[in-house]
Structure formats: structure tokens, C-alpha cells
mmCIF file of C-alpha atoms in Angstrom:
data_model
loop_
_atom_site.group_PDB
_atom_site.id
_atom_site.type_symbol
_atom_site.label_atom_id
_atom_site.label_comp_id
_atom_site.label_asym_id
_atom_site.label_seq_id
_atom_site.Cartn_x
_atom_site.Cartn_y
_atom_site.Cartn_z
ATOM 1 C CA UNK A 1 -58.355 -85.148 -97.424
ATOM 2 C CA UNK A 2 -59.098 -88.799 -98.507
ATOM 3 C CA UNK A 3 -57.711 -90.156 -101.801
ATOM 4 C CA UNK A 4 -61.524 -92.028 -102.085
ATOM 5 C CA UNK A 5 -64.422 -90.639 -100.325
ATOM 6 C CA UNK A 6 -65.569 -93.485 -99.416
ATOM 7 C CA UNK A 7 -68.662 -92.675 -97.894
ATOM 8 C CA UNK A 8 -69.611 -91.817 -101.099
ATOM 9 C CA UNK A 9 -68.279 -95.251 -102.149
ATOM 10 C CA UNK A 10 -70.349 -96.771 -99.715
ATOM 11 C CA UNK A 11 -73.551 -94.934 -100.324
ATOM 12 C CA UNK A 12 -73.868 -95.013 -104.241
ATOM 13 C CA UNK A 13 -72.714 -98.420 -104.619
ATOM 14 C CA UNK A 14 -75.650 -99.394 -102.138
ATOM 15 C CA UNK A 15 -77.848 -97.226 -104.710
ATOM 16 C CA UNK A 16 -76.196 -98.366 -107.985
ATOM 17 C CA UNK A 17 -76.969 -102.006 -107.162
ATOM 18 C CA UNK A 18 -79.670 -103.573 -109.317
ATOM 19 C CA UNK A 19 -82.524 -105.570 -107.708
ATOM 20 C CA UNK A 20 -81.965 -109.208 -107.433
ATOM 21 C CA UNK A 21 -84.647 -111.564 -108.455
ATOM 22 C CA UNK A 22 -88.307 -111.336 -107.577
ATOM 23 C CA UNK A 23 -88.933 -113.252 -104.657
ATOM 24 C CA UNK A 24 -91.778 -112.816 -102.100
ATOM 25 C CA UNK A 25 -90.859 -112.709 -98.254
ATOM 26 C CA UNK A 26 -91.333 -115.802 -97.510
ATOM 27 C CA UNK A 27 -89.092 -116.970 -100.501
ATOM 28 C CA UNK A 28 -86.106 -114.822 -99.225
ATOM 29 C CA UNK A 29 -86.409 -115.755 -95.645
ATOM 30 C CA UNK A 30 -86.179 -119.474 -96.874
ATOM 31 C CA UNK A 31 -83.371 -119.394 -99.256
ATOM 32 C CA UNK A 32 -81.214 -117.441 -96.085
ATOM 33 C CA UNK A 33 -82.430 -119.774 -93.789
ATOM 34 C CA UNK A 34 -81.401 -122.933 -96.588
ATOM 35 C CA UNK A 35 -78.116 -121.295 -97.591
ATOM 36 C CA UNK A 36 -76.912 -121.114 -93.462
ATOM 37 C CA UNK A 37 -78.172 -124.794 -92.896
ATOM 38 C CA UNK A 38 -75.786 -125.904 -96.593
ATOM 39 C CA UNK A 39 -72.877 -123.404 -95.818
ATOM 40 C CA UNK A 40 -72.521 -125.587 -92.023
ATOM 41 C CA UNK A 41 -73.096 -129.009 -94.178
ATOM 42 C CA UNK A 42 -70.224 -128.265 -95.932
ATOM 43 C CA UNK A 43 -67.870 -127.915 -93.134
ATOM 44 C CA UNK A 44 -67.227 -131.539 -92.552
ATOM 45 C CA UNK A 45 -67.373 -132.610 -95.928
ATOM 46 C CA UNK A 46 -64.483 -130.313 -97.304
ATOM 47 C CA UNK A 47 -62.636 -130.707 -93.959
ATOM 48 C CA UNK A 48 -62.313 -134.416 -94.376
ATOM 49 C CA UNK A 49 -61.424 -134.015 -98.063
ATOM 50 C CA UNK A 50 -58.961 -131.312 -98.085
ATOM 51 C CA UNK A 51 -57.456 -132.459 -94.671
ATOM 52 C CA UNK A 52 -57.688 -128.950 -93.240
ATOM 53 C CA UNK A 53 -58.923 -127.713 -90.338
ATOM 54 C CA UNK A 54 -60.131 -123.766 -90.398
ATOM 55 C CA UNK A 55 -60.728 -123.683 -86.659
ATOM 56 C CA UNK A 56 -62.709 -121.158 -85.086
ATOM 57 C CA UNK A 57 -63.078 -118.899 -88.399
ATOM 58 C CA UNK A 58 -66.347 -117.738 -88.472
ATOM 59 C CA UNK A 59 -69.073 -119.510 -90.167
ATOM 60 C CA UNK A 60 -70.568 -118.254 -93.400
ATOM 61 C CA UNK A 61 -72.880 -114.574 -93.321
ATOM 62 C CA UNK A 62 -75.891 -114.805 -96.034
ATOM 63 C CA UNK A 63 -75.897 -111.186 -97.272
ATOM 64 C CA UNK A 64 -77.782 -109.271 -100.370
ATOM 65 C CA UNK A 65 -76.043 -106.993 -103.190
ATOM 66 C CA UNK A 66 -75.750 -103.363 -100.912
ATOM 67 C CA UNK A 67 -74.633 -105.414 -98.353
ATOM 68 C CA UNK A 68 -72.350 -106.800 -100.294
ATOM 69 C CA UNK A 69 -70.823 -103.603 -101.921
ATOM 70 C CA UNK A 70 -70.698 -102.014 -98.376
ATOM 71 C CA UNK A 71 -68.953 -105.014 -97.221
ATOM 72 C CA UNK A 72 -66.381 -104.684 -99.790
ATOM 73 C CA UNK A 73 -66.018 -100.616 -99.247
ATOM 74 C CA UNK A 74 -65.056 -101.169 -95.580
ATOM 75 C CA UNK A 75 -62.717 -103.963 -96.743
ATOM 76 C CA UNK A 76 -61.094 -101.673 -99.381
ATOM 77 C CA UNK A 77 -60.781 -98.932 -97.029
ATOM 78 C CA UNK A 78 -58.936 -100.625 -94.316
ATOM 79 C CA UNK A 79 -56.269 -101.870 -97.065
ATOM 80 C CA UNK A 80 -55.850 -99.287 -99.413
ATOM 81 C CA UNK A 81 -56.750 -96.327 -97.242
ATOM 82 C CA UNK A 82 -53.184 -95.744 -95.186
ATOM 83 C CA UNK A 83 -51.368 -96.864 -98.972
ATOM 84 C CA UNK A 84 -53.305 -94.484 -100.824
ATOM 85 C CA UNK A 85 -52.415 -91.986 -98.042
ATOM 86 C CA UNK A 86 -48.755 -92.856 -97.958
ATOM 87 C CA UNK A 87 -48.362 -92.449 -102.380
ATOM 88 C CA UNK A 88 -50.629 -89.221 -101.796
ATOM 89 C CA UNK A 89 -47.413 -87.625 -99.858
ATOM 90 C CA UNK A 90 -46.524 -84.438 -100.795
ATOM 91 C CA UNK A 91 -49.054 -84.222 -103.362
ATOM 92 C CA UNK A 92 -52.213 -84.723 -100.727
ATOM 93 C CA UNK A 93 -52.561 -81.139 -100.741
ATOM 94 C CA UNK A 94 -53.488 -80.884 -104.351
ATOM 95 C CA UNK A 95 -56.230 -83.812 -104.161
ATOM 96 C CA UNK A 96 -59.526 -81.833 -104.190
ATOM 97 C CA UNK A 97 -63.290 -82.818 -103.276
ATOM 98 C CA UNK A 98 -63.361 -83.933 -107.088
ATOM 99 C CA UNK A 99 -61.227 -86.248 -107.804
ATOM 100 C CA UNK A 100 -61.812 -88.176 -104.237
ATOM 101 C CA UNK A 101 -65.213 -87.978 -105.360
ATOM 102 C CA UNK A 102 -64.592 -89.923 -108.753
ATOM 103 C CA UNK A 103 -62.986 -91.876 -107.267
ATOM 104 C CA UNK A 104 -65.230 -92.904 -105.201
ATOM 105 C CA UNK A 105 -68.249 -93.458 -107.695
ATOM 106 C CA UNK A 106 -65.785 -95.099 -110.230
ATOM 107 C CA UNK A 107 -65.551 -97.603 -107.142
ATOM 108 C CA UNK A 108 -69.060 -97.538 -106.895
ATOM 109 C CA UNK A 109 -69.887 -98.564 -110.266
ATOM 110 C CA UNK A 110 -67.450 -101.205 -110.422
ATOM 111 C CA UNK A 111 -68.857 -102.987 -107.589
ATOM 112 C CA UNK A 112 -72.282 -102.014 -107.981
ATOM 113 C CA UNK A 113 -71.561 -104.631 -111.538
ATOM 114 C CA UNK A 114 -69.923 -106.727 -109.324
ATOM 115 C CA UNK A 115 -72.613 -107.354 -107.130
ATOM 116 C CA UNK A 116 -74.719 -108.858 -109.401
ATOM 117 C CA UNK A 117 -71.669 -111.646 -110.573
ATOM 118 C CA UNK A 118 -70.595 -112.822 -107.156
ATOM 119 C CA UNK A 119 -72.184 -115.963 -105.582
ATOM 120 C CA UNK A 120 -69.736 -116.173 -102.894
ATOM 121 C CA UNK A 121 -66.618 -114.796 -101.316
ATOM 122 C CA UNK A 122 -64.154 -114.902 -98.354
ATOM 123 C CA UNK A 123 -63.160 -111.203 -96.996
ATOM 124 C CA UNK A 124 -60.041 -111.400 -96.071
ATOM 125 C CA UNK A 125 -59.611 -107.749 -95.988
ATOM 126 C CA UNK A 126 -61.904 -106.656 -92.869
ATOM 127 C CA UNK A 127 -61.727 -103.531 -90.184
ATOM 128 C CA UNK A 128 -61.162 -106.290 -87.590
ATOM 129 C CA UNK A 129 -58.787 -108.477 -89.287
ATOM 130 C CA UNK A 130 -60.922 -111.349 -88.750
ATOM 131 C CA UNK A 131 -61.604 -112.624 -92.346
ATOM 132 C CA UNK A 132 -65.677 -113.846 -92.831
ATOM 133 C CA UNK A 133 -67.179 -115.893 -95.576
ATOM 134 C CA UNK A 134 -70.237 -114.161 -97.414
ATOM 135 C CA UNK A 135 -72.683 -115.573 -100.047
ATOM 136 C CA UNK A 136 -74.643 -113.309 -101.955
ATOM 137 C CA UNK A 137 -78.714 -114.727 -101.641
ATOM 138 C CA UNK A 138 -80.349 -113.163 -104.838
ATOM 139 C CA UNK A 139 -77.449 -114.195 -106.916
ATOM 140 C CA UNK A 140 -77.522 -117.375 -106.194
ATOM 141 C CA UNK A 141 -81.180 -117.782 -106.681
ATOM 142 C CA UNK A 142 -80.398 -115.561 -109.756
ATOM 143 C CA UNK A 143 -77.834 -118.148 -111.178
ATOM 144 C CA UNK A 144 -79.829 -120.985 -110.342
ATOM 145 C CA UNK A 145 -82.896 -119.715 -111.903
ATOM 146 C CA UNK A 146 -81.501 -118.784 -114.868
ATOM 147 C CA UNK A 147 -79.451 -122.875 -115.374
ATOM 148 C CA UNK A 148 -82.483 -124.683 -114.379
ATOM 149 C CA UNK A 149 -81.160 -126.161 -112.074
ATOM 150 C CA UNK A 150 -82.447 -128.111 -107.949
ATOM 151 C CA UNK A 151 -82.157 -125.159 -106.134
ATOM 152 C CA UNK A 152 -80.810 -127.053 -102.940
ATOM 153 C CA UNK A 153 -78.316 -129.363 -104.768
ATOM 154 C CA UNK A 154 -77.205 -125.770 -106.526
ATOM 155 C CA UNK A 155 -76.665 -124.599 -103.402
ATOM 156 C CA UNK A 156 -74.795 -126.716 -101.797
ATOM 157 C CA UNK A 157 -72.695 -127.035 -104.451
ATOM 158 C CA UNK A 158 -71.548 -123.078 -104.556
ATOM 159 C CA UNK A 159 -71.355 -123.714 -100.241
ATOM 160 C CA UNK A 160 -68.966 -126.570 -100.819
ATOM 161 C CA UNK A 161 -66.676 -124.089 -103.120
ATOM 162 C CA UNK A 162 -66.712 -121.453 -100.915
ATOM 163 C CA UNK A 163 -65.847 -123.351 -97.848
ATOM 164 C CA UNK A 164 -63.230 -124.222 -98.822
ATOM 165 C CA UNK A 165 -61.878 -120.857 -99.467
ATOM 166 C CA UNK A 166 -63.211 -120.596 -95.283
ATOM 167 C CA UNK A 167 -60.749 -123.461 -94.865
ATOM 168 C CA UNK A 168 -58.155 -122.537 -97.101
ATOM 169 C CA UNK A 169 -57.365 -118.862 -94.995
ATOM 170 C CA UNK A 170 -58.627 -120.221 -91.364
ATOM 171 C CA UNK A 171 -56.290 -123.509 -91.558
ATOM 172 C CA UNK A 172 -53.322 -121.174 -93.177
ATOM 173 C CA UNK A 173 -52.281 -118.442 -90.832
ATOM 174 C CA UNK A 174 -49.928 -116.689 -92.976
ATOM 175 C CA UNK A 175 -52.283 -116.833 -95.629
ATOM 176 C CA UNK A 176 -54.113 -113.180 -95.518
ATOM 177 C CA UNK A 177 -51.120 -111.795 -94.019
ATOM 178 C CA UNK A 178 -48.892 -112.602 -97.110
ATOM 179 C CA UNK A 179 -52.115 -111.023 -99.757
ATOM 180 C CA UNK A 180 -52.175 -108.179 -97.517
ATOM 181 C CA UNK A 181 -48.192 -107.472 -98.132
ATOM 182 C CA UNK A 182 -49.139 -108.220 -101.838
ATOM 183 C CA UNK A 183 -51.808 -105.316 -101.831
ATOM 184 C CA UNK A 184 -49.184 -103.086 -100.144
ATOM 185 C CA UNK A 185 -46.057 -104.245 -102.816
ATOM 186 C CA UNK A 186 -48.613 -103.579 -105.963
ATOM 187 C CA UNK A 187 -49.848 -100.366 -105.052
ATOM 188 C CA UNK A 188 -46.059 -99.325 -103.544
ATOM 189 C CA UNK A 189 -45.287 -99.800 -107.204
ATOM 190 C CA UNK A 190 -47.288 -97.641 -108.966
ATOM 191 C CA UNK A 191 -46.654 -94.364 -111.121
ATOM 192 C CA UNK A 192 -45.510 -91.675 -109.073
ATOM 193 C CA UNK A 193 -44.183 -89.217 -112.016
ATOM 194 C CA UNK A 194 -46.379 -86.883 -113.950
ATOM 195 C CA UNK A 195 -45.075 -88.426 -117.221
ATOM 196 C CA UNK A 196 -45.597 -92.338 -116.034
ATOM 197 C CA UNK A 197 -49.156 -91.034 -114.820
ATOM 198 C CA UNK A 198 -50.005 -89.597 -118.262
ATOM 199 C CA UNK A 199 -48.184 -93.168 -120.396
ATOM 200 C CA UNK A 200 -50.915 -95.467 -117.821
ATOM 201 C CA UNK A 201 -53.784 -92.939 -118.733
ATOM 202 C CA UNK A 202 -52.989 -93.164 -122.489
ATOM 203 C CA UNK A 203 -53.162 -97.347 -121.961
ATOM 204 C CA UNK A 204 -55.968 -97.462 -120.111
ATOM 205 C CA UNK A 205 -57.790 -95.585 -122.785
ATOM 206 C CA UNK A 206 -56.706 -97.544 -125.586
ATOM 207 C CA UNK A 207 -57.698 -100.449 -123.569
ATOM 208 C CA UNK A 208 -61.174 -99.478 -122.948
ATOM 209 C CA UNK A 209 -61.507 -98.944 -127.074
ATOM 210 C CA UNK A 210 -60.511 -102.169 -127.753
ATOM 211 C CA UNK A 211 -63.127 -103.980 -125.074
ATOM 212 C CA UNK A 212 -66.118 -101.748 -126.615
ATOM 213 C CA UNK A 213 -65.012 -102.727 -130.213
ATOM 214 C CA UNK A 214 -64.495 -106.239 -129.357
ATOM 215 C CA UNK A 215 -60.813 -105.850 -129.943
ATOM 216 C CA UNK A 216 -58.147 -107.971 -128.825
ATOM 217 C CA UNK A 217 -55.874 -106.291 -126.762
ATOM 218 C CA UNK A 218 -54.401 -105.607 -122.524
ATOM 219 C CA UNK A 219 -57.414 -105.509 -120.320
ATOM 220 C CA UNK A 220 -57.608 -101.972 -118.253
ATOM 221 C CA UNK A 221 -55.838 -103.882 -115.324
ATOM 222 C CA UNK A 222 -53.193 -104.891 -117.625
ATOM 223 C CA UNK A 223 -52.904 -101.667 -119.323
ATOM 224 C CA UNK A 224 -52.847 -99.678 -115.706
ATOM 225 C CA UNK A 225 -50.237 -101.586 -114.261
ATOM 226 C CA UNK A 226 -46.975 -99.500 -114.208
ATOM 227 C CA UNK A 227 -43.702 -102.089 -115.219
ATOM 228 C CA UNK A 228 -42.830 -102.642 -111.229
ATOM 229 C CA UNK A 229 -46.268 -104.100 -110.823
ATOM 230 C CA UNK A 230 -46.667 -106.602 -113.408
ATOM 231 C CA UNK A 231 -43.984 -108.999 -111.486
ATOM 232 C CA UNK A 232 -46.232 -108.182 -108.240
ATOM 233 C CA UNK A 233 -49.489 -109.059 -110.200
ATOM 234 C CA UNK A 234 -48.205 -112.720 -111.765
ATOM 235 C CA UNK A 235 -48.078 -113.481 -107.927
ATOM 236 C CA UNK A 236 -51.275 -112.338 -107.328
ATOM 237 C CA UNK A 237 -52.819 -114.759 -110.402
ATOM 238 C CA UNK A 238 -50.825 -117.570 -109.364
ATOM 239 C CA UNK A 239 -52.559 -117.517 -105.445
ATOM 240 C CA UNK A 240 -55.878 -116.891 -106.936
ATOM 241 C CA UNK A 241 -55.536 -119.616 -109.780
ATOM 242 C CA UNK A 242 -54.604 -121.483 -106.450
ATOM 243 C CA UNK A 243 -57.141 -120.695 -104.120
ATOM 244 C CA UNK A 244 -60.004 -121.231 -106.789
ATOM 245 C CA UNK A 245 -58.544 -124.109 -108.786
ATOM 246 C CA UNK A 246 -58.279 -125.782 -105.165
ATOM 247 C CA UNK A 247 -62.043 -124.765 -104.158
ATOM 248 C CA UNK A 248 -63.505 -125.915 -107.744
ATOM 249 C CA UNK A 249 -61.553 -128.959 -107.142
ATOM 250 C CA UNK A 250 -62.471 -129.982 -104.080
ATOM 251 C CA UNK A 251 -66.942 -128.591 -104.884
ATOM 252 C CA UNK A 252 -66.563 -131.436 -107.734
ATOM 253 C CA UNK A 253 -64.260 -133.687 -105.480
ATOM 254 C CA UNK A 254 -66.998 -134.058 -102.528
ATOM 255 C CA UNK A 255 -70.113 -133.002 -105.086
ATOM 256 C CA UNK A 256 -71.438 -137.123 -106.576
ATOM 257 C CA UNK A 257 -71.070 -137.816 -102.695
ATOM 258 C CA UNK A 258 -73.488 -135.443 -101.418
ATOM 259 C CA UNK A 259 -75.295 -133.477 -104.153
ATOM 260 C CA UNK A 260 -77.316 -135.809 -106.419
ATOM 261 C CA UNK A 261 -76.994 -133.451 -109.760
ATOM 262 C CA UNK A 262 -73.125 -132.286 -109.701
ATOM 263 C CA UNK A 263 -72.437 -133.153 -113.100
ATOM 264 C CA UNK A 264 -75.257 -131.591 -114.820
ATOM 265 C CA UNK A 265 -75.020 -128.295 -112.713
ATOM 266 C CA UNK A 266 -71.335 -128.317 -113.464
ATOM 267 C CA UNK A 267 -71.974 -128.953 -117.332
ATOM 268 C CA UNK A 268 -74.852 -125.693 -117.149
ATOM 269 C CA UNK A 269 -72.833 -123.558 -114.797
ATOM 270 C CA UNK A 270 -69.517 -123.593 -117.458
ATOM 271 C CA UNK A 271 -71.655 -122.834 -120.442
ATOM 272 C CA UNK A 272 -73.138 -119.793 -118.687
ATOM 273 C CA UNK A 273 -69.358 -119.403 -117.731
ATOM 274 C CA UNK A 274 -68.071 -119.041 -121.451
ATOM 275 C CA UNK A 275 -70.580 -117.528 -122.767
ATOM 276 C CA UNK A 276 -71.596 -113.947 -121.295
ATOM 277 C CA UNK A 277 -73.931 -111.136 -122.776
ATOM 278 C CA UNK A 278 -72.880 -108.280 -124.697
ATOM 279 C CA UNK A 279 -72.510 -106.062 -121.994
ATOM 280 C CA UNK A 280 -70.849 -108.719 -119.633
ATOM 281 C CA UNK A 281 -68.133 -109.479 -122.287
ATOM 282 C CA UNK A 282 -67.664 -105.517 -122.660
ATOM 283 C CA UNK A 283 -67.494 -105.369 -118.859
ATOM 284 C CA UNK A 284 -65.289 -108.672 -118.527
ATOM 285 C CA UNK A 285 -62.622 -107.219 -121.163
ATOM 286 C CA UNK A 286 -62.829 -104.160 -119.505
ATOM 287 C CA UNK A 287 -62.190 -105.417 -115.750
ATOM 288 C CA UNK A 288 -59.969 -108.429 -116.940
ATOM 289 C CA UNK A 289 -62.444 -111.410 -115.988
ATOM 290 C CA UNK A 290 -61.696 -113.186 -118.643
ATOM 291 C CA UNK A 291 -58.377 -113.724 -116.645
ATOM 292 C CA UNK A 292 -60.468 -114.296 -113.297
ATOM 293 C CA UNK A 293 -62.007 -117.341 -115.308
ATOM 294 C CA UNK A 294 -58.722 -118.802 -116.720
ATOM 295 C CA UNK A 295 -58.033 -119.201 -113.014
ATOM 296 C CA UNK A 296 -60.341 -121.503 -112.079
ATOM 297 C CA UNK A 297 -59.758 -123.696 -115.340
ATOM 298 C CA UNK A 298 -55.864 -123.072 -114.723
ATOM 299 C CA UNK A 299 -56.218 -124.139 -111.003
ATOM 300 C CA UNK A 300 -58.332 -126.652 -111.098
ATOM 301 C CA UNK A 301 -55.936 -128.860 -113.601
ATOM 302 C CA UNK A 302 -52.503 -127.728 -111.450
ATOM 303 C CA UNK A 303 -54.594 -129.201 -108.476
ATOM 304 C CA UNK A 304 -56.163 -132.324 -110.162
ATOM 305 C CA UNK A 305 -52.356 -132.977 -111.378
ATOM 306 C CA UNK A 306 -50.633 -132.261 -108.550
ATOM 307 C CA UNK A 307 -52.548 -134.576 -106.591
ATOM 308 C CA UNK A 308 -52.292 -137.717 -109.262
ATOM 309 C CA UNK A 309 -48.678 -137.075 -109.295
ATOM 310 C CA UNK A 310 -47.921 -136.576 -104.913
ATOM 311 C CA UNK A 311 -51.565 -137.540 -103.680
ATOM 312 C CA UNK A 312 -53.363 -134.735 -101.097
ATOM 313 C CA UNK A 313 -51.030 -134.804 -98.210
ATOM 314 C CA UNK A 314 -48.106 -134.213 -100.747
ATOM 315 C CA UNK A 315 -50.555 -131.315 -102.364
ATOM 316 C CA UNK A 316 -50.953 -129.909 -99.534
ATOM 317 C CA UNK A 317 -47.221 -128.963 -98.553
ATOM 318 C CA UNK A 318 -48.596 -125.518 -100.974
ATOM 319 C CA UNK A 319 -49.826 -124.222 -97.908
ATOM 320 C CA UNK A 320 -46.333 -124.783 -96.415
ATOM 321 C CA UNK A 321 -45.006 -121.379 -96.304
ATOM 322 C CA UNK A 322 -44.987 -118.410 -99.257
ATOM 323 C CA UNK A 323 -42.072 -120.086 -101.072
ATOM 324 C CA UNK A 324 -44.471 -123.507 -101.070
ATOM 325 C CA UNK A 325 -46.283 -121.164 -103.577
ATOM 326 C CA UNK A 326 -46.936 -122.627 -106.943
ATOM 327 C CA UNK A 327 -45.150 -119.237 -109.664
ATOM 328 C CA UNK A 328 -47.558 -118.276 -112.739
ATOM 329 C CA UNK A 329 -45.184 -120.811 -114.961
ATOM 330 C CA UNK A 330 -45.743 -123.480 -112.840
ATOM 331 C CA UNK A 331 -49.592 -123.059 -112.206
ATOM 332 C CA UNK A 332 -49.034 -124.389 -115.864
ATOM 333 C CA UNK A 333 -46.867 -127.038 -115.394
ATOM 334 C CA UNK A 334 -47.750 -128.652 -112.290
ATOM 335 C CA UNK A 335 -44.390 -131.256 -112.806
ATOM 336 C CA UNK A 336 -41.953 -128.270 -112.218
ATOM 337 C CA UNK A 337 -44.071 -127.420 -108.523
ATOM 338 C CA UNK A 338 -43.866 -131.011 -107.987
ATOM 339 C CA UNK A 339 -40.247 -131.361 -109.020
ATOM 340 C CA UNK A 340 -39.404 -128.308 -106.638
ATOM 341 C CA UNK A 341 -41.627 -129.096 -103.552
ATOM 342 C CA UNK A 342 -42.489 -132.745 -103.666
ATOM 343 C CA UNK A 343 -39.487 -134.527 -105.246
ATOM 344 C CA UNK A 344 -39.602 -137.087 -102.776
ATOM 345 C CA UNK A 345 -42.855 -138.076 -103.252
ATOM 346 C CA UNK A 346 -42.373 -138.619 -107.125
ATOM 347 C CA UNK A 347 -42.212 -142.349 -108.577
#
């Protein structure tokens, strides 16, 4: 039996999703047809600025929130499905219709919140292999709605981020392969006593208290991460402070070229940024978001000084091989990446 029934998955997180903005037909059909017209403006743009080339990657797929979360279920099945499967081992025959089944619509409800937060995303984890680019239509209108903000220079703007995460995986080959082993090392990690099991449940509880009281404490990813996994994770924050310091980078890099209102979208898009709801700052102690957002503000300064100090070609030698890698310390001290990788380039 499966560790996540993910037809379930697929099925309630379709349902759970809540409707995106009122729009007539004709609305939606335009904002598609706008967001496919910026997302292959952008290609040049970022190309010529980041020096990359992603090839023949596929160009970017406008989808809406179920499509979305389904998109995301397959992609989490085809990674996590043979691990979850291997850690299962001798205990497989004691996972019941239950717990694959909460499983499943804890997944559910986790992306189902998701949905509504994500403007844009490269899948790198696809049936296929072939990673795709998606933006997510009603959210964007959503967001742009809600800054008051030109809904084409808006747009643009969030295509001109997300290509770049297009260029950033088609350009690098090694790129998905390397998250992919990172997936597989994190989850090879985890509990696999009764007693560890019951210590992570006890965390993850007190966590969860401490986000609904407002309390300062481990966020439930924090908490549920056994000791073997927390080295694994500070690799995982230092690529993704990477790969969205580097795409916020270059959107504001290329933006006062080609889309007339960058700075005051920028100015409106981090105030909504630091200051969520009530239930979105429950929700972003409880998934850790708070760290998602301290990557882009931690990335985008490693990139901005890594470039001063070595210039783009000498940036670029990150995408070098795994070891090119900036570590979690030196995401914070771009000097000591430099110093390592680029010595040769410093005055």
C-alpha cells in the first residue's frame, strides 16, 4: 500500500482550493493570453543579462490553483513516492488505509494554502523529468489587484523573476539532478525508531503552539527535522536563497529597462511581503515562510555583492559545479564565496 494516497492528494487539494478573483471570461482568457505573450518577452531580456542560455526548456504554462495543486501532487509523487516506499520497509505492512489517507489530505491542505500564495514556479520535479515553468493566473491578478498596481508592467515583472528560474535549471544541467539527490539525502535521514518518531511528534506539537500563540520558537519544519537532516536542510536554504536572490536580482536588474513602474511595484510588493494577515502569519510560522522570505532578501544581497566584488561572468562560476555552491555561512558573507571561488578576480 502507498505511504500517501495520492489520488486522494490530488482530488481534495483540487477541492480545497479557494476561488481566485472574480473575473468574467473574457477577463481570464486575456490575462492567459497577456501572461504567455510577457513570459516569451522575458526570454531575451534575462538571457542577455544573466548570460545564460536555457536552451530548448520549455516555455512558460499559464495554469489556475487545482491545476496547480495537481501539478505539484504528480511532482511529489514521482520524488518522494519510491523514498517513502524504501523508509516504509519492513514496516509497509502495518501502514493502513488511514494513515495513507491523512496523509494525503494533510498534503492536500497544505497546498490547497499554497495555491493561493504562489505567483510563479519552476517544476523541477516532473513524471517526465523535463522540468516546466508555471504561473499561477488568478494569483497574479489577485496580487496585483490587491497593490494597485499596471497590471501589464506587474506582470512582466513576476515573468522576468520567474524566467530566470527557466534559465537558471535549463542553462545548468546538473542543476535538478543535484536537488533531486538532496530530496533523496533529507528524507534518507529521517526517524526510523519508534522513540525518535515519538521526540519529532512531541516538537512538532510544541511548534504548532507557539505559531497559534504568536510565540517565538522552531517552525514545524524545523521542529520535524530529525539531527541527520538539519546539515541536509542548510544546503537546501543556501540553493534556494540562491536561486531566488539571483531571480529577484536579475526582475529588478532588467525591470527600469523594460517595465515603466519597477520601483513602485517593488516598494508595494515588499510591504505586502512583511506584513501578512493573521491567519497567513499563523500559517507562515507554521510552514516556515518566514524562512522562504529571508531567502530572497538573503540572496538578493549575496548576488548584488558578489557581482560588485567579481562582476557577472565571475558570479556566474556558482553554476560551476555543486562545490561552486555558495554554504548557508557564506550566503551571508558573500567575501568568503568570493575568496573561495573567485580569488582571482578580486582587486
Amino acid at each position: 500500500m502507498e505511504v500517501v494516497d495520492w489520488e486522494l492528494a490530488r482530488s481534495a487539494g483540487r477541492r480545497l482550493c479557494p476561488s481566485g478573483p472574480g473575473v468574467s471570461g473574457d477577463q481570464a482568457r486575456s490575462a492567459v493570453s497577456e501572461l504567455r505573450d510577457l513570459a516569451a518577452m522575458a526570454v531575451e531580456p534575462v538571457r542577455e543579462r544573466t548570460g545564460m542560455d536555457a536552451g530548448d526548456a520549455p516555455a512558460a504554462v499559464v495554469v489556475d490553483r487545482p491545476d496547480w495543486v495537481e501539478s505539484n501532487v504528480r511532482g511529489f509523487r514521482s520524488v518522494l513516492d519510491p523514498i517513502l516506499t524504501a523508509a516504509a520497509g519492513d514496516q509497509s505492512a502495518a501502514i493502513n488505509a488511514v494513515s495513507s489517507r491523512l496523509a494525503a489530505m494533510q498534503m492536500a491542505g497544505v497546498l490547497a494554502f499554497a495555491s493561493t500564495k504562489v505567483l510563479g514556479q519552476y517544476e523541477i520535479f516532473t513524471p517526465s523529468g523535463q522540468g516546466r515553468l508555471l504561473l499561477v493566473a488568478p494569483n497574479i491578478v489577485s496580487v496585483e489587484r490587491q497593490l494597485g498596481v499596471v497590471p501589464r508592467d506587474f506582470r512582466l515583472w513576476v515573468c522576468l523573476h520567474e524566467e530566470t528560474h527557466r534559465v537558471q535549471f535549463g542553462a545548468v544541467p546538473w542543476l535538478s539532478e543535484y536537488m533531486t539527490g538532496l530530496m533523496h539525502e533529507f528524507f534518507a535521514q529521517a526517524p526510523t525508531s519508534t522513540p525518535e518518531t515519538v521526540d519529532r511528534f512531541r516538537a512538532v506539537l510544541t511548534a504548532v503552539f507557539a505559531a497559534i500563540r504568536n510565540v517565538d520558537g522552531p517552525s514545524v519544519m524545523d521542529a520535524a527535522q530529525a539531527p541527520g537532516q538539519r546539515a541536509v536542510f542548510d544546503r537546501v536554504t543556501a540553493l534556494m536563497s540562491l536561486l531566488e536572490g539571483h531571480a529577484d536580482y536579475v526582475m529588478d536588474d532588467v525591470g527600469p529597462d523594460i517595465v515603466p513602474s519597477v520601483a513602485h511595484i517593488r516598494a508595494k510588493f515588499e510591504h505586502r511581503r512583511e506584513e501578512p494577515g493573521t491567519v497567513d502569519g499563523v500559517m507562515r510560522r507554521l510552514l516556515g515562510l518566514d524562512v522562504k522570505l529571508r531567502q530572497y532578501s538573503d540572496g538578493r544581497r549575496f548576488v548584488s555583492l558578489v557581482v560588485d566584488e567579481v562582476g557577472r561572468d565571475g558570479f556566474n562560476r556558482v553554476w560551476s559545479s555543486p562545490q561552486s555552491l555558495p554554504t548557508r555561512a557564506e550566503v551571508l558573507n558573500p567575501h568568503a564565496w568570493c575568496r573561495r571561488v573567485a580569488s582571482d578576480l578580486l582587486e
